[in-house]
Amino acid sequence: MRQVVQRVSGGPAEVIEVPRPVPGPAEVLVRTVASVISPGTERAVTELARASLLAKARARPDLVRQMVRKARAEGIAATTRAVRQRLAGDIPLGYSAAGIVVAAGAEATGLRPGRLVATGGAGSASHAEFQAVPRLLCTPVPEGVTAQDAAFATIASIPLHALRLAQVGAGGKVVIIGLGLIGQLAGRIAMASGCDVAGIDPDGYARQAAAKAGMLALDETGDDTTALVRAWSRGRGADAVLVCAATRSCGPVSRAPALCRDRAAVVVVGDVGLEFSRAPFYQAELSLLFARSYGPGRYEPAYEAQGVDYPAGQVRWTEGRNAEAVLDLLAAGRLAVSDLVTERFGVAEAGAAYRLLADRTQPCLAIQLSYPEREAPDGPVRPLAASACRAGPRRTASQDGRVPLGLGLIGAGSYPGNKLLPALRTAGFSRFVAVTSASGLSARRLAERHGFEKAVSGAAAVTGDPEVGVTVIATPHDTHAELTVSALAAGQHVWCEKPLALSGQGVDEVEKAWRESGHHLTVGFNRRWSPAVRTARAALAGVPAPKLVVYRVAAGEVPPAHWYGDPRHGGRVVGEVCHFIDTAAALVGYDIEEVGALTGGGPAASGSAHGEVVVSLRFTDGSLATIAYGSASPVAGKEWVEMSAGAHRVVIDDFRSVRADGRTCWRGAQDKGQRGLAAAFYGAIHGGTPLPTEAMLASMRATIAAAAKASGHD
């Protein structure tokens, strides 16, 4: 399918071929009929992408601070690689569209195939021939409303939410500063609600459109404009001012108090400067509010990703119900939007649409994209670079006479692209066949960078591909066990990133599939194969005394909305502490016989993105291990391991050095064992030393037990 994207590193917007997205359990697959380019938002996105690095840094100081912290903790080289990776990414453009339901996930009930729906959400309702949209951002369109009009529903929800914040009703006087698309829609919705509206904008075309819709359209002339607003509002001033402009200047917000009545509301909708004087707001006791996108539910993972709605009695107007209200206004004829479209393009010509958007000399309110009426076949995408470099030698035997096993990848995030695939290629895997991802876009780009023959839609296209003999699974945690079982049942060797499963039952199902398959299975517990762990084990190999392992991890905080806080993915114990449990088991070399866990005073780390947890392990030889895992900043190094046995002591310092009894016995660049595990996996498949799969399964069971104790569910 075709999708419109913007490279983070700059250049023009592109229309590229990507695999069709795969809807998650709470998502709906929609074939797009129409989408709307929002000039203000999308112009800002594309201009920032084309800006210099310095300009990007000024625009996103939060990311600069994040990179500085990363440089202190991991070094300049790792940070440089991370910055390059981010710049190599794509931004899916678009967030307001309409189309026909094709399929729905198991939890996305109430929408049948063939139904026309309005869709919303950046990264979901993109300018693409198919969209995978969260169920609560997928709204049935009433009879009589066209797809072209319904495509405005999400964009129009933005000013509707702002008006709700302003708490104006019938007869209210509303002033709108900035008559771009959002301002035009704000005025029309306010009038449909019984308000009187005055709009201010220096652009004559925008004022003409506002006046045609019934607003009092005013040029910005300072005191004269203020006097006109005062006269229009019977000398009192506006009940609400909506700042819908987009400018770095603080002028629009500074302008608002002069237009307001006493104790009025000023709602900031657009991206404007905020360096203004407090006094005018204080003297009139104005309420200064900021509208956060489409309404309650926006940026809330439980609402958007998991489909957990708010009860209408508690939150009447969510972002989904705001979209319903816009569609009802369209159906009733109280809101018109079609005349706001200044240009129309087919999706294949979207590049021309964005060139028009960049030309600020051309009048532009809304640009609409249309899509093919017939559904195109869903086939693999074969990037030219990949097909050119892989097609020739794909069946050629290597020097030792072996035909290369085809490798498939499920999940195209940054970790497999930066770490796994380079390690696997170095180990000897030379034929990369198929890659898939939920969105399709990341799969296409990863295929280009790493020489995959094709990017495909859905995990089944990898596990069911006869050309794939090895499958690497690097998807969200809650999918690992199911995908591993499917790949093993398909007769493939499997590398599954940690964690292997989220429950004991899941581990049991994977173990059963592994034993029945006769194929190789490894988990991404790469620290076992690091030079540091191997050196430490060798240093204490001849010491018969039980070992005492103290493992300190400064994992750093993650944002509150990070997926680690999503209970569906198991939390940080199952998701990350499993690494350290397996490493401790590898260092001791005996089976774990008892597990304990305690959480700190913060939220339980087992189900949260934050918090501290201490895990204790006892081994069958009498050895003990304590893992102290916390969200402290890893400035002094993320991992520190001290292992004592009798009179001997070994220290691993963040996988950069090993000291045994005060003597440095290994030092080098940080190496957490990805290349070592890849080499062991390749060797096992080709008849070498078997993998310690049973030990890794045991580590997963111990991790799940620790998570249960940490959460109090043991």
C-alpha atoms as one frame of an Amber mdcrd trajectory, in Angstrom:
protein
   0.000   0.000   0.000   1.016   3.639  -0.367   1.754   5.842   2.648   2.872
   9.453   3.035   5.886   9.961   5.309   8.385  12.622   6.255  12.006  11.718
   6.927  13.163  13.058  10.290  16.458  14.007   8.641  14.686  16.287   6.168
  13.863  16.345   2.496  10.394  16.451   0.937   7.416  14.387   2.041   7.423
  11.023   0.254   4.842   8.525  -0.934   6.294   5.054  -0.434   5.130   1.461
  -0.703   4.870  -0.303   2.659   3.215  -3.541   3.838  -0.354  -3.257   5.034
  -0.587  -2.655   8.827  -1.831  -5.411  11.100  -4.502  -4.413  13.646  -3.883
  -5.233  17.280  -6.527  -6.763  19.557  -8.111  -3.359  20.291  -7.660  -1.929
  16.784  -9.637  -1.761  13.546  -8.201  -2.138  10.044  -9.674   0.543   7.791
  -9.339   1.060   4.029  -8.970   4.806   3.640 -11.362   6.756   1.429 -10.348
  10.326   2.304  -7.962  12.123   4.648  -7.352  15.770   5.460  -3.993  17.531
   5.623  -4.084  19.960   8.526  -1.912  22.857   7.300  -0.816  24.208  10.675
   0.204  20.929  12.299   1.632  19.206   9.252   3.472  22.248   7.981   5.138
  22.514  11.400   6.133  18.833  11.312   7.643  18.979   7.838   9.413  22.305
   8.453  10.988  21.007  11.654  12.177  17.888   9.824  13.828  20.040   7.169
  15.418  22.344   9.742  19.073  22.160  10.778  20.214  20.087  13.743  20.582
  23.273  15.775  17.027  24.302  14.974  15.767  20.834  15.875  17.617  21.069
  19.185  16.075  24.449  19.949  12.621  23.124  19.145  13.017  19.962  21.297
  15.192  20.818  24.317  13.681  17.811  26.130  15.327  15.469  23.629  18.616
  17.332  23.960  18.561  16.775  27.723  17.777  13.119  27.132  20.780  12.766
  24.821  23.050  14.523  27.341  22.001  12.043  30.030  22.615   9.163  27.638
  26.072  10.497  26.758  27.027  10.697  30.442  25.822   7.148  31.095  26.795
   5.331  27.889  29.378   7.516  26.180  29.558   9.687  23.084  29.747   6.828
  20.578  26.526   5.150  21.768  24.744   8.505  21.892  25.882   9.389  18.387
  24.509   6.086  17.101  21.203   6.790  18.860  20.949  10.257  17.310  21.691
   8.884  13.846  19.074   6.185  14.348  16.465   8.788  15.302  17.347  10.955
  12.318  17.034   7.943  10.005  13.432   7.433  11.093  10.190   8.463   9.444
   7.205  10.445  10.648   3.882   9.058   9.388   1.923  12.111   8.308  -1.776
  12.644   8.925  -4.178  12.170  11.825  -7.737  12.736  10.546  -9.389  10.507
   7.949 -12.357   8.318   7.027 -12.695   4.917   5.414 -14.285   1.493   5.296
 -13.813  -1.136   8.022 -11.984  -4.202   6.676 -11.392  -6.174   9.877 -11.312
  -5.713  13.634  -9.246  -7.133  16.470 -10.763  -9.488  19.008 -11.320  -6.677
  21.526 -12.534  -4.089  18.983 -16.205  -4.984  19.067 -19.184  -3.204  17.550
 -17.845  -2.419  14.085 -18.687  -4.688  11.186 -16.717  -4.861   7.929 -18.069
  -2.509   5.290 -19.007   0.234   7.775 -17.916   3.809   7.005 -16.003   5.270
   9.953 -14.148   8.443  10.830 -10.656   7.755  12.192  -8.224   9.745  14.275
  -4.830   9.689  15.928  -1.308  10.623  14.868   0.521   7.470  13.823  -2.781
   5.641  13.307  -5.116   7.597  11.023  -2.256   8.368   8.667  -2.300   9.375
   5.015  -2.150   5.743   3.919  -4.304   3.374   1.915  -4.891   1.283   5.053
  -4.897   2.293   8.711  -4.816   0.284  11.950  -6.770   2.535  14.304  -7.621
   2.143  18.026 -11.298   1.186  18.420 -12.146   4.273  20.487 -10.713   6.517
  17.751 -12.821   4.833  15.087 -16.302   6.409  14.945 -19.275   5.199  12.852
 -20.416   7.816  10.350 -24.150   8.675  10.333 -26.232   8.245   7.189 -25.989
  11.185   4.826 -22.440  12.216   5.785 -19.869  11.626   3.065 -16.443  10.152
   3.721 -14.918  13.408   2.510 -16.763  15.395   5.219 -16.299  12.706   7.866
 -12.536  12.922   7.358 -12.691  16.293   9.206 -14.068  14.740  12.411 -10.786
  14.462  14.334  -9.455  17.852  13.258 -12.763  19.481  14.193 -12.667  17.766
  17.597  -9.701  19.973  18.531 -11.615  23.303  18.530 -14.719  21.560  19.893
 -12.708  20.465  22.934 -11.372  24.029  23.313 -14.919  25.405  23.306 -15.906
  22.920  25.983 -12.999  24.132  28.123 -14.152  27.722  27.632 -17.624  26.799
  28.953 -19.524  29.083  26.610 -23.101  28.373  25.636 -25.899  29.847  23.531
 -25.611  33.612  23.271 -21.957  33.649  24.279 -19.502  35.947  22.551 -16.448
  34.119  21.244 -13.379  35.729  19.669 -11.011  33.572  17.640  -7.458  34.774
  17.050  -6.094  33.010  13.986  -8.392  31.910  11.172  -6.526  28.944   9.748
  -8.313  25.621   9.468  -8.651  25.135  13.246  -9.859  28.699  13.691 -12.387
  28.355  10.863 -13.758  25.153  12.377 -13.826  26.699  15.847 -15.962  29.554
  14.567 -18.379  27.282  12.737 -18.817  24.929  15.697 -19.300  27.866  18.072
 -22.025  29.281  15.803 -23.646  25.853  15.542 -23.764  25.898  19.366 -25.598
  29.251  19.427 -22.626  31.536  20.028 -21.777  34.769  18.253 -18.273  34.687
  16.756 -15.709  37.287  15.775 -12.520  36.164  14.068  -9.251  38.088  13.797
  -6.582  37.403  11.201  -4.289  39.577   9.051  -4.828  37.300   6.030  -7.557
  38.503   3.682  -8.353  35.052   2.286  -8.908  33.646   5.773 -11.144  36.595
   6.718 -13.169  36.152   3.535 -13.805  32.475   4.342 -14.819  33.366   7.905
 -17.178  36.112   6.780 -18.793  33.784   4.249 -19.519  31.335   7.082 -21.226
  34.083   9.132 -18.494  35.313  11.448 -17.543  38.894  12.087 -14.168  38.842
  10.313 -11.693  41.495  11.458  -8.225  42.515  10.426  -5.707  42.994  13.211
  -5.291  46.762  13.547  -4.731  47.095  17.280  -6.945  49.515  19.159  -9.404
  49.863  16.288  -9.994  46.103  16.286 -10.386  46.153  20.067 -13.006  48.883
  19.772 -14.935  46.872  17.175 -14.930  43.813  19.438 -16.096  45.904  22.394
 -18.935  47.368  20.381 -19.913  43.932  19.022 -20.023  42.530  22.599 -22.152
  45.427  23.922 -19.189  46.970  25.663 -18.411  43.986  27.867 -15.797  42.099
  25.853 -15.753  38.454  24.782 -16.848  35.624  27.048 -14.052  33.495  25.611
 -11.038  33.983  23.374  -9.638  30.997  21.507  -6.032  31.472  20.403  -5.819
  29.330  17.255  -2.808  31.014  15.691   0.498  29.218  15.103   3.513  31.460
  15.658   6.582  31.751  17.849   5.402  35.221  18.792   3.640  35.731  22.108
   1.548  38.448  20.449  -1.680  36.412  20.112  -1.781  35.513  23.818  -0.738
  39.008  24.886  -3.524  40.379  22.702  -6.291  38.335  24.306  -6.907  40.266
  27.594  -7.886  43.460  25.769 -10.644  41.537  23.966 -12.061  39.830  27.088
 -14.736  40.690  29.601 -13.906  40.418  33.298 -13.310  36.778  34.356 -13.472
  35.473  30.800 -11.641  32.374  29.551  -8.627  32.403  27.244  -7.982  29.005
  25.677  -4.683  28.397  23.868  -5.201  25.952  21.004  -2.346  26.757  18.625
   1.422  26.542  19.128   2.252  30.112  20.138   4.844  31.948  22.178   4.050
  32.307  25.886   6.284  35.110  27.133   3.627  37.610  28.146   2.811  39.968
  31.000   0.910  38.557  33.955  -0.740  41.846  34.886  -3.550  42.007  32.264
  -4.628  38.452  33.107  -4.482  39.170  36.835  -6.376  42.444  36.636  -9.301
  40.915  34.747  -8.999  37.599  36.676  -8.933  35.685  33.413  -8.771  31.914
  33.191  -5.863  30.815  31.004  -6.395  27.296  29.685  -4.585  25.012  27.261
  -6.523  22.625  25.030  -4.800  19.241  24.814  -5.666  17.973  21.377  -8.997
  16.215  20.726 -10.224  15.799  24.306 -10.008  13.506  27.362  -8.371  10.207
  26.508  -5.694  11.770  24.334  -2.208  10.489  25.231  -3.718   7.974  27.692
  -2.503   4.453  26.765  -5.384   2.765  28.597  -7.907   4.692  26.503  -6.190
   4.821  23.133  -4.171   1.604  23.001  -6.178  -0.693  25.250  -9.676   0.561
  24.426 -10.733   1.279  28.027 -13.434   3.955  27.741 -14.397   6.455  30.421
 -17.976   6.132  31.738 -20.114   8.855  30.174 -21.383   9.782  33.631 -17.824
  10.615  34.704 -16.328  12.005  31.488 -19.072  13.045  29.122 -16.901  14.249
  26.263 -13.941  12.046  25.438 -11.991  12.432  22.211 -14.104   9.675  20.666
 -17.386  11.259  21.756 -16.188  14.638  20.501 -15.769  13.029  17.071 -19.326
  11.676  17.379 -20.581  15.194  18.129 -18.833  16.613  15.048 -20.364  13.904
  12.862 -23.817  14.592  14.325 -23.444  18.291  13.495 -22.500  17.354   9.942
 -25.465  14.976   9.654 -27.863  17.643  10.923 -26.554  20.222   8.453 -25.469
  22.546  11.272 -21.807  22.282  10.323 -20.334  22.556   6.809 -16.737  21.704
   5.980 -16.497  20.914   2.271 -15.994  24.565   1.291 -12.879  24.688   3.493
 -11.058  22.370   1.079  -8.851  24.544  -1.098  -7.096  21.725  -2.993  -7.659
  18.011  -3.645  -5.038  15.418  -4.612  -4.892  11.675  -5.036  -2.615   9.980
  -2.515  -0.078   9.238  -5.255   0.301  13.009  -5.786   0.671  13.824  -2.081
   4.146  15.213  -2.708   2.579  18.034  -4.716   0.170  18.683  -1.836   3.033
  19.195   0.590   4.892  21.420  -1.830   1.775  23.577  -1.949   1.676  23.549
   1.831   5.257  24.789   1.992   4.465  27.678  -0.364   3.091  30.196   2.109
   2.207  32.594  -0.696  -0.678  30.346  -1.776  -3.967  30.497   0.160  -4.568
  27.185   1.892  -7.098  26.158   4.503  -7.518  22.396   4.055  -6.032  19.953
   1.554  -7.826  16.664   1.024  -6.343  13.409  -0.226  -8.393  10.732  -1.990
  -7.625   7.020  -2.292  -8.319   4.235  -4.808 -11.846   2.843  -4.667 -10.726
  -0.746  -5.174  -8.684  -2.632  -2.616  -5.253  -3.526  -3.972  -3.869  -7.055
  -3.356  -1.891  -7.398  -0.138   1.528  -8.578  -1.259   5.111  -8.208  -0.045
   7.079  -5.046  -0.658  10.461  -5.646  -2.246  12.688  -2.584  -1.767  14.932
  -2.077  -4.783  18.092  -1.966  -2.684  17.244  -5.261  -1.015  16.243  -7.122
  -4.165  19.329  -5.922  -6.007  21.746  -7.000  -3.298  20.099 -10.279  -2.251
  18.498 -11.793  -5.350  21.715 -13.119  -6.863  23.343 -15.157  -4.075  20.168
 -16.203  -2.246  20.606 -19.942  -3.001  24.377 -20.008  -3.344  26.184 -22.388
  -0.979  28.838 -20.988   1.318  32.464 -22.113   1.242  31.759 -25.008   3.610
  29.004 -26.311   1.300  26.033 -25.148   3.365  23.063 -23.406   1.789  22.355
 -20.286   3.905  19.282 -20.560   6.090  16.809 -17.815   5.337  16.226 -15.504
   8.303  12.914 -13.816   9.104  12.343 -11.012  11.594   9.092 -10.239  13.407
   9.314  -6.746  14.888  11.320  -3.930  13.330  12.236  -1.702  16.261  15.542
  -0.013  16.964  17.049  -2.880  19.004  16.956  -5.527  16.254  18.145  -2.955
  13.729  21.022  -1.657  15.846  22.135  -4.764  17.742  20.628  -8.073  16.682
  20.888  -8.016  12.913  24.536  -6.843  12.831  25.416  -9.551  15.380  23.565
 -12.244  13.437  25.197 -11.256  10.162  28.638 -11.315  11.795  27.838 -14.775
  13.203  27.229 -16.142   9.712  23.568 -15.599   8.853  23.869 -14.217   5.340
  20.395 -14.417   3.838  17.748 -12.080   5.279  14.420 -13.060   3.725  11.396
 -11.367   5.301  10.659  -8.730   7.945   7.350  -7.582   9.358   6.140  -4.981
  11.842   2.762  -3.831  13.120   2.806  -0.584  11.147   4.547  -1.821   7.988
   6.544   1.392   7.650   9.366   0.374  10.001   9.575  -3.011   8.262  10.064
  -1.318   4.893  12.849   0.911   6.186  14.609  -1.895   8.039  14.443  -4.048
   4.913  16.203  -1.275   2.999  18.944  -0.838   5.606  19.708  -4.501   6.243
  19.136  -6.160   2.892  15.938  -8.134   3.493  14.424  -9.499   0.321  10.943
  -8.344   1.291   8.870  -6.558   3.894   5.612  -8.386   4.578   2.314  -7.867
   6.376   1.827  -9.838   9.576   3.747 -12.458  11.533   2.078 -15.318   9.646
   3.786 -14.133   6.463   7.129 -14.861   8.182   6.340 -18.064  10.075   4.529
 -19.435   7.017   7.268 -18.577   4.521   8.991 -21.745   3.234  12.126 -19.691
   2.518  12.510 -18.806   6.224  14.375 -21.319   8.367  15.207 -19.057  11.319
  12.804 -16.584  12.903  13.844 -13.758  15.210  11.054 -12.405  17.427  11.450
  -8.843  18.726   7.853  -7.737  19.245   5.946  -6.416  22.310   6.342  -8.761
  25.252   2.790 -10.070  25.345   3.206 -11.652  21.900   6.464 -13.547  22.465
   5.131 -16.895  23.644   2.445 -17.215  20.974   4.802 -16.261  18.149   7.525
 -18.589  19.429   5.106 -21.525  19.512   3.918 -20.706  15.966   7.448 -20.475
  14.564   8.565 -23.720  16.217   5.430 -25.478  14.937   6.311 -24.227  11.449
   9.659 -26.025  11.657  11.814 -22.941  12.242  14.680 -22.304  14.625  13.735
 -19.431  16.931  15.535 -16.558  18.601  13.028 -14.866  20.921  13.942 -11.648
  22.656  13.364 -11.570  26.391  11.028 -12.224  28.069  10.075 -15.539  26.529
   6.629 -15.494  28.169   4.659 -13.580  30.803   3.322 -16.552  32.753   4.331
 -20.012  33.849   1.726 -21.462  31.530   3.277 -19.552  28.650   6.723 -20.970
  29.457   5.243 -24.473  29.612   3.599 -24.068  26.200   6.839 -22.828  24.661
   8.848 -25.658  26.203   6.372 -28.232  24.875   6.541 -26.734  21.362  10.345
 -26.632  21.513  10.735 -30.259  22.569   8.243 -31.458  19.948   9.832 -29.421
  17.157  13.360 -30.791  17.369  14.602 -27.310  16.478  16.770 -24.826  18.335
  15.368 -22.159  20.643  17.249 -19.364  22.327  16.117 -16.430  24.435  17.824
 -13.042  24.194  19.671 -13.543  27.502  22.819 -12.313  25.838  24.773 -11.436
  28.999  25.575 -15.139  29.448  27.840 -14.849  26.421  29.537 -11.560  27.323
  33.330 -11.550  27.747  32.822 -10.169  31.267  30.647 -13.083  32.442  32.902
 -15.662  30.826  35.959 -14.089  32.432  34.310 -13.923  35.854  33.251 -17.568
  35.682  36.756 -18.614  34.690  38.261 -16.648  37.590  36.254 -18.664  40.139
  36.121 -21.960  38.257  38.352 -23.795  40.709  36.783 -22.399  43.899  34.483
 -24.990  45.534  32.858 -22.605  48.037  29.300 -21.317  47.466  29.148 -17.908
  45.823  27.566 -14.657  46.958  26.451 -12.433  44.057  25.414  -8.815  44.569
  24.014  -7.305  41.367  23.163  -3.580  41.326  21.184  -2.137  38.376  20.563
   1.583  37.859  17.966   1.269  35.111  16.920   4.914  34.910  13.410   6.308
  34.830  11.118   5.929  31.860   8.238   8.277  30.936   4.929   7.604  32.715
   3.312   6.588  29.412   6.098   4.125  28.540   4.905   0.656  27.603   6.734
  -0.758  30.643   3.816   0.605  32.670   1.321  -1.337  30.564   0.331  -4.426
  32.585  -0.193  -6.351  29.347   3.585  -6.396  28.857   4.453  -7.734  32.312
   6.205  -4.729  33.864   9.878  -4.171  34.499  10.604  -7.324  36.511   9.396
  -9.698  33.816  10.549  -7.385  31.039  14.048  -6.515  32.216  15.007  -8.063
  35.556  14.812 -11.436  33.783  18.148 -10.467  32.178  19.860 -10.149  35.543
  18.317 -13.288  37.021  19.656 -15.269  34.080  23.062 -13.611  34.372  23.257
 -14.471  38.070  22.323 -18.075  37.251  25.026 -18.198  34.575  27.636 -16.828
  37.018  26.772 -19.334  39.754  26.348 -22.302  37.417  23.738 -24.144  39.499
  19.941 -24.366  39.435  17.774 -21.826  41.264  15.801 -23.472  44.068  14.137
 -20.501  45.805  13.114 -16.971  44.785  12.147 -13.956  46.887  11.308 -10.329
  46.075  10.593  -7.048  47.865   9.455  -3.730  46.425  10.343  -0.246  47.623
   8.084   2.545  48.777   7.159   3.598  45.237   4.762   1.860  42.861   5.349
  -1.861  42.572   8.090  -2.359  40.028   6.480  -5.547  38.795   3.668  -3.651
  37.131   4.960  -0.130  36.817   7.364   1.946  34.791   8.915   3.130  38.081
   9.812   1.789  41.513  12.542  -0.309  43.049  12.704  -4.051  43.603  15.143
  -6.426  45.267  15.152 -10.041  44.071  16.862 -12.788  46.072  17.896 -16.163
  44.664  19.128 -19.321  46.379  20.864 -22.004  44.335  21.126 -25.746  44.825
  24.813 -25.521  45.803  24.072 -23.041  48.602  25.031 -19.929  46.607  23.004
 -16.748  47.034  22.342 -13.803  44.718  20.721 -10.442  45.346  19.596  -8.221
  42.492  18.919  -4.600  43.503  17.060  -2.997  40.618  16.039   0.661  40.654
  15.141   3.622  38.496  18.165   5.718  39.486  20.059   7.423  36.692  22.806
   5.184  35.229  25.357   8.016  35.156  27.919   5.923  37.042  27.144   2.855
  34.934  23.995   0.811  34.648  25.204  -2.574  36.002  27.693  -3.485  38.702
  28.216  -7.081  39.842  30.283  -8.296  42.788  30.801 -12.043  43.225  32.536
 -13.528  46.276  33.543 -17.133  46.942  35.727 -18.005  49.915  38.601 -15.551
  49.953  38.098 -14.548  46.323  36.245 -11.541  44.921  35.357 -10.694  41.308
  33.801  -7.411  40.134  32.129  -6.751  36.769  31.873  -3.016  36.088  29.087
  -2.380  33.551  30.433  -5.044  31.165  33.470  -2.865  30.471  35.966  -4.488
  32.824  36.459  -7.410  35.208  38.663  -7.344  38.321  39.523 -10.552  40.151
  41.134 -10.245  43.607  42.130  -6.660  42.828  43.686  -7.456  39.448  42.174
  -6.371  36.133  41.779  -9.519  34.050  39.617  -8.126  31.250  38.896  -4.650
  29.896  37.336  -3.495  26.643  34.467  -1.732  24.954  31.136  -2.455  26.602
  30.005  -5.877  25.381  26.793  -7.393  26.737  27.114 -10.549  24.691  24.881
 -10.055  21.653  27.608 -11.192  19.269  28.510 -14.112  21.495  24.918 -15.335
  21.657  24.514 -14.907  17.887  27.633 -17.010  17.291  26.410 -19.694  19.707
  22.987 -19.754  18.024  24.536 -20.087  14.566  26.906 -22.781  15.770  24.154
 -24.819  17.441  22.014 -24.751  14.303  24.961 -26.006  12.278  25.835 -28.903
  14.563  27.952 -27.199  17.198  27.538 -26.976  20.965  23.864 -27.164  22.003
  22.305 -24.065  23.528  21.474 -23.986  27.267  17.769 -23.656  26.479  16.665
 -25.503  29.613  18.656 -23.103  31.801  17.085 -20.105  30.070  13.608 -21.580
  30.555  14.435 -21.970  34.245  15.486 -18.321  34.421  12.117 -17.302  32.957
  10.251 -19.378  35.540  12.299 -17.809  38.339  11.562 -14.350  36.945   7.821
 -14.975  36.837   7.969 -16.210  40.442   9.872 -13.059  41.469   7.301 -10.819
  39.748   4.475 -12.591  41.579   6.200 -12.103  44.944   6.972  -8.453  44.167
   3.332  -7.745  43.374   2.034  -9.694  46.368   0.231 -12.236  44.183   2.349
 -15.211  45.151
